[in-house]
CSV table of C-alpha atoms and ligand atoms in Angstrom, one decimal:
chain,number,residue,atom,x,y,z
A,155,UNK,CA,0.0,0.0,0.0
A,156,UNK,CA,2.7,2.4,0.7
A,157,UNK,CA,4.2,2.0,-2.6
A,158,UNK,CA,0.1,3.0,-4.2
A,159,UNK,CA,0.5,6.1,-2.0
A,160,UNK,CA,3.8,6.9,-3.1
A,161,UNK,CA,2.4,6.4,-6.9
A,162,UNK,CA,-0.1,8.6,-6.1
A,163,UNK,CA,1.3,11.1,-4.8
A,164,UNK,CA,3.8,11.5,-7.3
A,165,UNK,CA,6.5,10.2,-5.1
A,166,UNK,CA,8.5,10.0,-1.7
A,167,UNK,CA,8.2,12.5,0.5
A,168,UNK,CA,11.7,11.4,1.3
A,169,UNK,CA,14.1,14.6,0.4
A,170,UNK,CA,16.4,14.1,-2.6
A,171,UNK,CA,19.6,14.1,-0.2
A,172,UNK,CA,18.1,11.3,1.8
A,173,UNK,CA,16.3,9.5,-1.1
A,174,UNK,CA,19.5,9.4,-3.0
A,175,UNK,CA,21.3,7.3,-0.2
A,176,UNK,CA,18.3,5.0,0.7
A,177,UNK,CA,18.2,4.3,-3.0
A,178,UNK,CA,21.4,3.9,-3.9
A,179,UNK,CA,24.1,1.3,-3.0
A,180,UNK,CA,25.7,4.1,0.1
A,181,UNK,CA,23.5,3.4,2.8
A,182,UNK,CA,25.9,1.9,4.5
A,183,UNK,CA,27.9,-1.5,3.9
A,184,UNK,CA,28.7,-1.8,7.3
A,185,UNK,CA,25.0,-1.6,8.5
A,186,UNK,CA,24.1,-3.7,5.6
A,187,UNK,CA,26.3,-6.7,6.3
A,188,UNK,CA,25.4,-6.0,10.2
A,189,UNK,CA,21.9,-6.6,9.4
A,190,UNK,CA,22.2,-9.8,6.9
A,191,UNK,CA,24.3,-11.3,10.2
A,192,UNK,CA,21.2,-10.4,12.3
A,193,UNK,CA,19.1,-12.0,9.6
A,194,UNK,CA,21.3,-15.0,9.3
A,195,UNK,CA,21.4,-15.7,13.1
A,196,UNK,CA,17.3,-15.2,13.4
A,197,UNK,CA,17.0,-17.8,10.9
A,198,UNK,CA,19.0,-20.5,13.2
A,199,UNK,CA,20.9,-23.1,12.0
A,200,UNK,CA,24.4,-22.6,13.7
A,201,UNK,CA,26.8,-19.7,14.7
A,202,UNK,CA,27.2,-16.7,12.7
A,203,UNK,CA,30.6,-15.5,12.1
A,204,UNK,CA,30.0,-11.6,12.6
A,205,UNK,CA,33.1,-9.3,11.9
A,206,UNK,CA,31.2,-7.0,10.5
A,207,UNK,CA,30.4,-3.8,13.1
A,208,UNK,CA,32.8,-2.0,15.7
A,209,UNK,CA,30.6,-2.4,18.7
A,210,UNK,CA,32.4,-2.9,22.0
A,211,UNK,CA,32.4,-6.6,22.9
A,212,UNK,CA,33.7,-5.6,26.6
A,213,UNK,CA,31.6,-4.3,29.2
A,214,UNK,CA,32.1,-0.9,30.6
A,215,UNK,CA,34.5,-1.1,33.4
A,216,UNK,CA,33.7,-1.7,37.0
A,217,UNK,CA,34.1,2.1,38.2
A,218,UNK,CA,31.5,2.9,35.5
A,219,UNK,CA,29.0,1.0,37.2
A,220,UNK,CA,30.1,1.8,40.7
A,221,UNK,CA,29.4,5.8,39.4
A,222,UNK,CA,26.3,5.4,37.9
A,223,UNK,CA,24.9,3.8,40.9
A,224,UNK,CA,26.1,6.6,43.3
A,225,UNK,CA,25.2,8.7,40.5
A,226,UNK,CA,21.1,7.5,40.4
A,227,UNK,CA,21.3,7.9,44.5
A,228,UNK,CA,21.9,11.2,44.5
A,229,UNK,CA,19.3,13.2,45.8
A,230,UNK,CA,20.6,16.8,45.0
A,231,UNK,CA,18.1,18.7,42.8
A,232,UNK,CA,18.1,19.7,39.4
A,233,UNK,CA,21.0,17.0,38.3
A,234,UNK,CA,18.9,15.8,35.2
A,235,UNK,CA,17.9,19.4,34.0
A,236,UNK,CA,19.1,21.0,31.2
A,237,UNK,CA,22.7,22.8,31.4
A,238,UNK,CA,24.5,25.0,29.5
A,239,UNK,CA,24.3,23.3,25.6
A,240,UNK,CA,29.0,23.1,26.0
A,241,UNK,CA,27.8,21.1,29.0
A,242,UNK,CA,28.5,21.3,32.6
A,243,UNK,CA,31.3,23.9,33.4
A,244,UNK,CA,32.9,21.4,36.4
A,245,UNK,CA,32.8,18.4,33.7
A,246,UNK,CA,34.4,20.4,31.0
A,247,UNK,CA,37.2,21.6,33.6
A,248,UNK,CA,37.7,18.6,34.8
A,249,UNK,CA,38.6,17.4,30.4
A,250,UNK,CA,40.1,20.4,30.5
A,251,UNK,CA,42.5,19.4,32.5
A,252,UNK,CA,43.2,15.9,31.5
A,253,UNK,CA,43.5,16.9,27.9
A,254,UNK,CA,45.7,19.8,29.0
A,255,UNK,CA,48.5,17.0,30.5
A,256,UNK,CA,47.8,15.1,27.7
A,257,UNK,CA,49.3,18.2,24.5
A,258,UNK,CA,51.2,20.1,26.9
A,259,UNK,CA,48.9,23.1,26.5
A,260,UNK,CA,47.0,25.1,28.7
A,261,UNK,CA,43.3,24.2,27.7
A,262,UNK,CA,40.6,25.9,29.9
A,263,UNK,CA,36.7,24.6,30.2
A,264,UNK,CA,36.0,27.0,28.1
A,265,UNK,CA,37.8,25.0,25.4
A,266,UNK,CA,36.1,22.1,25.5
A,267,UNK,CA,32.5,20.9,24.3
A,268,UNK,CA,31.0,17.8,25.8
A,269,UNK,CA,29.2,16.0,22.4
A,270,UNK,CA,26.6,13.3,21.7
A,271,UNK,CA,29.4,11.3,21.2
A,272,UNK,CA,32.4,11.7,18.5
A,273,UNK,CA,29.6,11.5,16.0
A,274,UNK,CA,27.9,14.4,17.4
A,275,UNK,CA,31.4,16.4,18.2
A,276,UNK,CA,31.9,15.6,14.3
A,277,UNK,CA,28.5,16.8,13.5
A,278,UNK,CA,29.1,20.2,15.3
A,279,UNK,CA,32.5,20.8,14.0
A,280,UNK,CA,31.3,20.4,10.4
A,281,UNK,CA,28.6,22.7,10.8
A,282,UNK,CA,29.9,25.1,12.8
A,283,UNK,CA,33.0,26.1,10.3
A,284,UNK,CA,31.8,25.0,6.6
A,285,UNK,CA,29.4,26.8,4.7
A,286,UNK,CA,27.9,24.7,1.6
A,287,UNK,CA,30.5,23.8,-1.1
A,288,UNK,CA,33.5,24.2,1.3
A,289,UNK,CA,35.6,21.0,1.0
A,290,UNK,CA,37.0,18.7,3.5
A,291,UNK,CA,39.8,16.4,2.4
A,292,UNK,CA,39.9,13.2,4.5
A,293,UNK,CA,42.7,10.5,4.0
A,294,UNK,CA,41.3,7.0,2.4
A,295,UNK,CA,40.5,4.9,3.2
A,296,UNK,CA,38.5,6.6,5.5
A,297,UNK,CA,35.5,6.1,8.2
A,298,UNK,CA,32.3,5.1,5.5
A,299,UNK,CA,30.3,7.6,7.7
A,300,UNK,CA,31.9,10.6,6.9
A,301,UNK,CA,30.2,10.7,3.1
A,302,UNK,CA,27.3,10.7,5.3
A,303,UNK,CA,28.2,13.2,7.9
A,304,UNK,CA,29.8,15.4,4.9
A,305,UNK,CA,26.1,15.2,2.8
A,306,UNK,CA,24.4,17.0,5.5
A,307,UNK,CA,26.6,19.5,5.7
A,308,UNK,CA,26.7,20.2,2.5
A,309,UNK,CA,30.2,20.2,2.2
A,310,UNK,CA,32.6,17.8,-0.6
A,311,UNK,CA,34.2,15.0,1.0
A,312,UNK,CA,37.9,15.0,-1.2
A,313,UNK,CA,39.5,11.7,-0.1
A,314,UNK,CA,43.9,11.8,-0.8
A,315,UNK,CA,45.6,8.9,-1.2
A,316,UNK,CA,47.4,6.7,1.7
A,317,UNK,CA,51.2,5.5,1.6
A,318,UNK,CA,52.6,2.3,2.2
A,319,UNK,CA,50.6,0.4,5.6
A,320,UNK,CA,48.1,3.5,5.2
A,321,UNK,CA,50.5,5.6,6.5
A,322,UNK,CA,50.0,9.5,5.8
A,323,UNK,CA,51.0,10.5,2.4
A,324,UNK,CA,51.3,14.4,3.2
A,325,UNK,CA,52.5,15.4,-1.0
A,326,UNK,CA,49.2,13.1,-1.7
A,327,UNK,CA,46.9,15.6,0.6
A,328,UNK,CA,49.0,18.2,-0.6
A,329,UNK,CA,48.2,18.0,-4.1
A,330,UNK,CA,44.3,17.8,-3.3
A,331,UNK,CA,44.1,21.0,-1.0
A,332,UNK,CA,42.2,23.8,-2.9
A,333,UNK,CA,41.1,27.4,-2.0
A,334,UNK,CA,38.0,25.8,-0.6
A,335,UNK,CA,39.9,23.4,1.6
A,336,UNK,CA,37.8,24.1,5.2
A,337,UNK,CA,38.9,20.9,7.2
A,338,UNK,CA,41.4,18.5,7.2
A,339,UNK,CA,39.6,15.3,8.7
A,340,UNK,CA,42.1,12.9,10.0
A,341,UNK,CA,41.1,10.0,11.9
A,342,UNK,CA,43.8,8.0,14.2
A,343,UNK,CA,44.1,5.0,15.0
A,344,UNK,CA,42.2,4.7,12.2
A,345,UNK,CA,39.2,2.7,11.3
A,346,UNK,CA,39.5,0.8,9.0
A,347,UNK,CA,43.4,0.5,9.1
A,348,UNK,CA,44.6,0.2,12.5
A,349,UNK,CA,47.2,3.3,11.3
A,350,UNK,CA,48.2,5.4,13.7
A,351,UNK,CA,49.7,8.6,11.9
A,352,UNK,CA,52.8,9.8,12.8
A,353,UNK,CA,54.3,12.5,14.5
A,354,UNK,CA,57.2,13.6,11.4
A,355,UNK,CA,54.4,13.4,9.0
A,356,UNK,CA,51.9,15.9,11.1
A,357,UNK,CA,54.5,18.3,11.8
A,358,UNK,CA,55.1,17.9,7.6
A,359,UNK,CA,51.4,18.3,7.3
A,360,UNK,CA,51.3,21.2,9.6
A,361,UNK,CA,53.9,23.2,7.9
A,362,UNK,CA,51.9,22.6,4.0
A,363,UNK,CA,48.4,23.7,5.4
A,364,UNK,CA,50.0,26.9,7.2
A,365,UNK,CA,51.2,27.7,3.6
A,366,UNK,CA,48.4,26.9,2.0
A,367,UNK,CA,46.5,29.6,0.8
A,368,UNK,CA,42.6,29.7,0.9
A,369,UNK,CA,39.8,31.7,-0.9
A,370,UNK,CA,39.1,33.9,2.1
A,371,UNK,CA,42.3,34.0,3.3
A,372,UNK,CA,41.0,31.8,6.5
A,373,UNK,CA,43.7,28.9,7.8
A,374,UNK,CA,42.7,25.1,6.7
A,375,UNK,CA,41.1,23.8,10.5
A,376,UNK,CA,42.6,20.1,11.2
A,377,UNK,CA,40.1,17.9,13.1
A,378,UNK,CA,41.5,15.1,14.7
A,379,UNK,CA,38.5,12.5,15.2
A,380,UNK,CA,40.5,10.0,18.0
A,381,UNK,CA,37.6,7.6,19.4
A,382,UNK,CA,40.2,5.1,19.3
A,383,UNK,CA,43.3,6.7,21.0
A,384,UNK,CA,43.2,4.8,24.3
A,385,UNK,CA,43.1,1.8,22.8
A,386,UNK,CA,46.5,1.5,21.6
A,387,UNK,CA,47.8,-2.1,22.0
A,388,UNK,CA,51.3,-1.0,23.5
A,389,UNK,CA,49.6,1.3,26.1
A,390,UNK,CA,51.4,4.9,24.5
A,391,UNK,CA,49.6,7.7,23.5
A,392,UNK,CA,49.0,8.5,19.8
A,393,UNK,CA,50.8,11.8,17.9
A,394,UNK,CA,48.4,14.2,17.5
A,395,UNK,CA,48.3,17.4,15.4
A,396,UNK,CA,47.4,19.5,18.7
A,397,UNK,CA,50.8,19.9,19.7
A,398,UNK,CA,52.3,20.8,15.7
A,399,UNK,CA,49.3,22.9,14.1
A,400,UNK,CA,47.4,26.0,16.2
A,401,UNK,CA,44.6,25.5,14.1
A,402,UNK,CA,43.6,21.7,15.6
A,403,UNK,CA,40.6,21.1,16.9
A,404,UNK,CA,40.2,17.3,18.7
A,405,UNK,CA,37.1,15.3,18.7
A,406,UNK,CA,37.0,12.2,20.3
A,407,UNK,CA,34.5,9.7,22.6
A,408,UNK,CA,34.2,6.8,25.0
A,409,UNK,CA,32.0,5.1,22.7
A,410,UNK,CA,35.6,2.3,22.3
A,411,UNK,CA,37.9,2.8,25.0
A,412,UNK,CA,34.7,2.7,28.0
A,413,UNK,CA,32.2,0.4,25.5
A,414,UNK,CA,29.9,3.4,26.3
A,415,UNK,CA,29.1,3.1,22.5
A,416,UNK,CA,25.0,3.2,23.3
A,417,UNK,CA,25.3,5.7,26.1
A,418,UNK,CA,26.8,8.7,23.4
A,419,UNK,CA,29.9,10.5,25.3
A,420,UNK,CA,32.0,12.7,23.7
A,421,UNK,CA,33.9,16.3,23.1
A,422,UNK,CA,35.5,18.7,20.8
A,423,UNK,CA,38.8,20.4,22.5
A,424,UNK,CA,39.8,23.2,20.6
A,425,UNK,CA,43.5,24.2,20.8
A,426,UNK,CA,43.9,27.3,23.0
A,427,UNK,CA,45.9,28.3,19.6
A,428,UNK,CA,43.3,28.0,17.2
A,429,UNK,CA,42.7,31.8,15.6
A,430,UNK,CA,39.1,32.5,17.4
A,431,UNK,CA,38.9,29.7,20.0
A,432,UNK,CA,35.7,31.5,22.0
A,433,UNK,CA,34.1,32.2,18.8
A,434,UNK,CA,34.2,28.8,17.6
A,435,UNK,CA,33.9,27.4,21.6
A,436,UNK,CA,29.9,29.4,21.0
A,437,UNK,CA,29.8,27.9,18.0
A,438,UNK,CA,30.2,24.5,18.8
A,439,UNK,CA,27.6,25.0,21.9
A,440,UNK,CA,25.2,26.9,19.6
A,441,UNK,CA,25.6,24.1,16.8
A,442,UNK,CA,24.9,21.2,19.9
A,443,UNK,CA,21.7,23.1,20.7
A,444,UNK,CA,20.0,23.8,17.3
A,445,UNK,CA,21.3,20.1,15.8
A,446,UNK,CA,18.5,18.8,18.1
A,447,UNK,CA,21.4,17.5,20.6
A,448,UNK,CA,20.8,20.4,22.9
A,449,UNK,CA,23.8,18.9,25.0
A,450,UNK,CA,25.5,16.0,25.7
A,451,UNK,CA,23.8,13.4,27.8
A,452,UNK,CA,23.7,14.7,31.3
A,453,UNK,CA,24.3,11.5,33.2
A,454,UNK,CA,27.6,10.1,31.0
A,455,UNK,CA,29.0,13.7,31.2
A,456,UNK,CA,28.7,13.4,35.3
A,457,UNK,CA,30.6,10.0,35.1
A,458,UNK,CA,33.8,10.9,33.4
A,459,UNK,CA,35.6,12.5,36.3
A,460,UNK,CA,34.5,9.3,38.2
A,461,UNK,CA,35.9,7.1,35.9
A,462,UNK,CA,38.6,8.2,33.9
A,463,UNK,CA,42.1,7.9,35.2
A,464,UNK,CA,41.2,5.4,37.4
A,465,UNK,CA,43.1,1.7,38.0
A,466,UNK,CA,39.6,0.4,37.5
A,467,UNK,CA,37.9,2.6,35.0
A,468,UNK,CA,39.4,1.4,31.8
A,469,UNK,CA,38.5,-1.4,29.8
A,470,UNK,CA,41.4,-4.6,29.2
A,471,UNK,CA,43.3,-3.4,25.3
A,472,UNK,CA,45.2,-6.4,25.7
A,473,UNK,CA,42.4,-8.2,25.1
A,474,UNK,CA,41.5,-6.6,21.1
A,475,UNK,CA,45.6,-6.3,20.6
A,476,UNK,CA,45.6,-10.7,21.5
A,477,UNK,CA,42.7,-11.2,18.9
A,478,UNK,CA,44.1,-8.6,16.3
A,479,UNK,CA,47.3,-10.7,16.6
A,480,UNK,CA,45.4,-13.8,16.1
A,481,UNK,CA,43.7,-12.5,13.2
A,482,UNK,CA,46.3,-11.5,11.5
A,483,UNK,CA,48.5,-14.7,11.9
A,484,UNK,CA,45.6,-16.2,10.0
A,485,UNK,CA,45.1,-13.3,7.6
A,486,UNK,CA,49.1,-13.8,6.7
A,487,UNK,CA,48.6,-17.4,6.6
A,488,UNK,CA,46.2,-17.3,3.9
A,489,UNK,CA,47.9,-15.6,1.6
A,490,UNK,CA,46.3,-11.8,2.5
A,491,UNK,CA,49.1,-8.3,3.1
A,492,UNK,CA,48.0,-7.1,6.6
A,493,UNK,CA,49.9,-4.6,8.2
A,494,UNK,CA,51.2,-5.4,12.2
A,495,UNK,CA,48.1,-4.1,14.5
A,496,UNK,CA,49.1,-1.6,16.5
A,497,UNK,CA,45.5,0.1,17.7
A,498,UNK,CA,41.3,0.2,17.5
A,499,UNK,CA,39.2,-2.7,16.4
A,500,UNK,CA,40.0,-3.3,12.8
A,501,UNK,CA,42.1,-5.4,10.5
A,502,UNK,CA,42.4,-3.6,6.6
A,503,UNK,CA,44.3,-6.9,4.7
A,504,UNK,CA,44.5,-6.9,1.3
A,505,UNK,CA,42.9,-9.6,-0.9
A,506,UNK,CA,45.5,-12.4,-2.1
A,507,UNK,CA,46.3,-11.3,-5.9
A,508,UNK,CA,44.9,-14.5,-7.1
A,509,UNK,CA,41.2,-13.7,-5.7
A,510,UNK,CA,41.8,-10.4,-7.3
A,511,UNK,CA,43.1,-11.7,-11.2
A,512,UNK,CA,40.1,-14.3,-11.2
A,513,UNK,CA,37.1,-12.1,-10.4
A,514,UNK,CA,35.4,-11.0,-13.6
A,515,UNK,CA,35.5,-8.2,-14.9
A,516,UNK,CA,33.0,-5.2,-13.8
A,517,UNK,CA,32.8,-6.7,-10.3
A,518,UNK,CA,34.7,-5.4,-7.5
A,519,UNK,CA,36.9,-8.0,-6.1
A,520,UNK,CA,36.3,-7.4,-2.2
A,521,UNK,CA,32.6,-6.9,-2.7
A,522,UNK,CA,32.5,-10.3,-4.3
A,523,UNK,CA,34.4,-12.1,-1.7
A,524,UNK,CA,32.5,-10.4,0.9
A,525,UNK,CA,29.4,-11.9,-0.9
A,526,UNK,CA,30.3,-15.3,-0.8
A,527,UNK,CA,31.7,-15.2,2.5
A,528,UNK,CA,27.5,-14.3,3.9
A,529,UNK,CA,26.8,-17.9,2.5
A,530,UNK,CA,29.6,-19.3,4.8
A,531,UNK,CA,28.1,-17.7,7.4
A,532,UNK,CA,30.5,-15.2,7.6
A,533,UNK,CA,29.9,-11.8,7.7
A,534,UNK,CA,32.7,-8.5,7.0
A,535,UNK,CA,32.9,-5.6,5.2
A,536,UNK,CA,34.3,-4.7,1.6
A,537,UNK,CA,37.0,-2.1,1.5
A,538,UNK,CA,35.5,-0.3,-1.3
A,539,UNK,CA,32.7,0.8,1.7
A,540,UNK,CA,36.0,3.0,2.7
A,541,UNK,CA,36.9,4.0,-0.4
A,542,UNK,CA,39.7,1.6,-0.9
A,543,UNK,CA,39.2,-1.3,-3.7
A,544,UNK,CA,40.2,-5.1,-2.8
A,545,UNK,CA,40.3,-5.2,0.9
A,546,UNK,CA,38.1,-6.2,3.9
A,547,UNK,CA,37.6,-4.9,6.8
A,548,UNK,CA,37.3,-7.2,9.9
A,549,UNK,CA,36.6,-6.4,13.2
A,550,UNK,CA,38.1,-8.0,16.4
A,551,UNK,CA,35.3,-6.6,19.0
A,552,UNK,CA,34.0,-10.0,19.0
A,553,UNK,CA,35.1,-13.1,20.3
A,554,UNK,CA,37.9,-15.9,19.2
A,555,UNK,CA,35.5,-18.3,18.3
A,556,UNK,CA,33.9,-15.7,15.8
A,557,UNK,CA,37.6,-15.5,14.5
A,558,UNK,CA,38.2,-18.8,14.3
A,559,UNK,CA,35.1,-18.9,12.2
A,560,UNK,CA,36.0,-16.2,10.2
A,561,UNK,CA,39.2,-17.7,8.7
A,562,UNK,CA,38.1,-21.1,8.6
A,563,UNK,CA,35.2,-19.6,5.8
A,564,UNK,CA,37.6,-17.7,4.3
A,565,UNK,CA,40.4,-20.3,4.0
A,566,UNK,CA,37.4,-22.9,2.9
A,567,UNK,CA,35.9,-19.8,0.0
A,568,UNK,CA,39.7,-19.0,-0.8
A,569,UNK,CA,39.8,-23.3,-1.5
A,570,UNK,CA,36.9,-23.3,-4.1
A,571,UNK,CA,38.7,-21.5,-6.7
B,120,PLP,N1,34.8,8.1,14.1
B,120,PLP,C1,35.2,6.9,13.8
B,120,PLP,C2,36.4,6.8,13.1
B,120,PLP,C3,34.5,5.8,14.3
B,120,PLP,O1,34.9,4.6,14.0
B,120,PLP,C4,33.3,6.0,15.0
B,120,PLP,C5,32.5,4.8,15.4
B,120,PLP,O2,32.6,3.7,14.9
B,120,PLP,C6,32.9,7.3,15.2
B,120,PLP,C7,33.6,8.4,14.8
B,120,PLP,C8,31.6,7.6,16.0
B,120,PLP,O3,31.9,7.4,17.3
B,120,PLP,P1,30.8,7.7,18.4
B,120,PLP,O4,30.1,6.4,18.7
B,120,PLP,O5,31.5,8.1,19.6
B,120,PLP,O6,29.9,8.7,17.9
């Protein structure tokens, strides 16, 4: 019936923007495959070998729960109102003065904006410096939701090429930057890759986009978007353009490193360098308010300063870096290029040439293996969902036996041809 209404009508009422993605193949691949595993495991008949989504598969840690406990219990008025849409002042402080340890700079409250998660912080940022037609150039492959994030805001995503294990290739962003250049998006650890970028390249990308010479004269803005940062596998603490370029502004959640993914925690720090900082501080607040997020959720925001930094308010890494590792031993084994893991929840390898030669022509090679994997029972994602042909992306926030599933399907699809 909804289809005879539609007819009637003369179509959707779905806008063009939104029609176009609904309609076409970009929905999402990574919600797609997530939804044919869900299918697949409704329908029974045995396990489902999911490495398809980046959702935390450890709990939150203990001092979460301990916090939001004391947190429920307290009887003090007013704690579930609405605040101030940068959040509460004390929580913001208290990043503040964690993230101001972290750069070596002096970041006040005033700095930071507590977000509906790094989604949201991403959502603000965009909106709050681009005006439609701006571009942002993002290195591939990249995060599949920023085409979407990019399409409401009305801004062109411009993706630059990646070096050898996905490293930054600063000449390749270099050669893409033009006078409409808003925002460098950078994303490390990065999903899909596992990269982490490093410092001699940011300081190399610093020094291009302070000579790089916009329409209006305005400085290029680098975003760093770092959900992933405290889950480095070796315990250290990711480069980060904060300390190199004044014009940085840092988004990141704890969505990974709490599995807080559902309870949408985040912020935007702005580097107390960045030309502007209080304009842009009330834009970010002002963008958080008329999105529709009004602020960040006031419960998660009242638990950070209970949890983080504390012996029991982190979640175990070692436990993604041991099934990353395990992964990849397979990976290697079987004939696919994987760079060592070094961070985050995601594998990038690289088909085995072979799979690559045989697959027909017109057919992408990754999307066609990822195919035949669903009728093994074995769900991932194809790298061209990240801009980045013959590839899959596999996630390790699931369990070994999931993995052990994963590459005995792939070893058994690899074995038919
Ligand atoms: N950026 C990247 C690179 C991500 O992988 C994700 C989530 O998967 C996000 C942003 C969104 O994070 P959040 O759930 O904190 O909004």
């Amino acid at each position: 019936m909804a289809a005879d209404n539609e007819a009637r009508e003369g179509g959707s009422l779905v806008s063009k923007r939104v029609r176009d993605v609904l309609e076409g193949t970009g929905e999402s691949w990574t919600r797609r495959m997530f939804e044919l595993g869900r299918r697949l495991r409704a329908q029974g008949g045995g396990p489902v070998f999911d490495l398809s989504l980046g959702n935390p598969s450890l709990e939150p840690p203990p001092a979460f729960v301990a916090a939001l406990r004391e947190l429920v219990e307290d009887p003090t008025p007013g704690r579930h109102r609405y605040m101030t849409n940068a959040g509460f002042p004390e929580v913001r402080a208290f990043v503040a003065e964690r993230e101001s340890a972290r750069f070596g700079l002096a970041i006040d409250a005033d700095d930071v904006v507590l977000s509906v998660g790094a989604a949201g912080g991403l959502a603000i940022v965009l909106r709050a410096l681009t005006d439609p037609g701006d571009e942002v150039v993002v290195p591939a492959p990249y995060f599949s939701e920023y085409d979407h994030y990019c399409r409401h805001a009305d801004v062109r995503l411009v993706a630059a090429e990646t070096g050898d294990d996905f490293a930054l290739d600063v000449e390749a962003i270099e050669r893409v930057l033009s006078p409409r250049t808003r925002i460098v998006l950078l994303n490390s650890p990065n999903n899909p890759t596992g990269a982490i970028y490093g410092a001699r390249d940011l300081s190399r990308l610093a020094d291009v986009l302070t000579g790089h010479a916009t329409q209006d004269g305005r400085p290029p803005v680098l975003v760093e978007d770092a959900p992933y940062r405290d889950l480095v596998y070796d315990g250290s603490v990711p480069a980060s353009a904060m300390t190199v370029y004044p014009h940085t502004i840092h988004v990141t959640s704890h969505s990974k490193d709490l599995g807080l993914a559902g309870e949408r925690i985040g912020y935007a720090v702005i580097s107390p360098r960045l030309a502007d900082r209080r304009t842009v501080a009330r834009a970010l607040a002002y963008c958080n308010r008329t999105l529709g997020f009004v602020n960040a959720p006031a419960l998660m925001q009242r638990v950070l300063p209970k949890v983080l930094g504390r012996p029991d308010g982190r979640v175990d890494v070692g436990v993604y870096a041991r099934r990353a590792r395990r992964l990849r031993a397979g990976l290697v084994g079987l004939g696919f290029a994987v760079p060592e893991p070094r961070a985050g929840f995601f594998l990038f390898p690289r088909l085995p040439d072979a799979v690559v030669a045989r697959t027909p022509e017109g057919q992408a090679a990754d999307v066609a293996f990822a195919e035949r994997l669903v009728a093994r029972r074995c769900i991932v994602v194809p790298g061209s969902a990240f801009g980045v042909e013959n590839h899959l992306r596999l996630s390790v926030a699931t369990d070994d036996a999931a993995i052990d599933g994963a590459l005995a399907a792939i070893e058994a699809e690899l074995a038919t041809r």
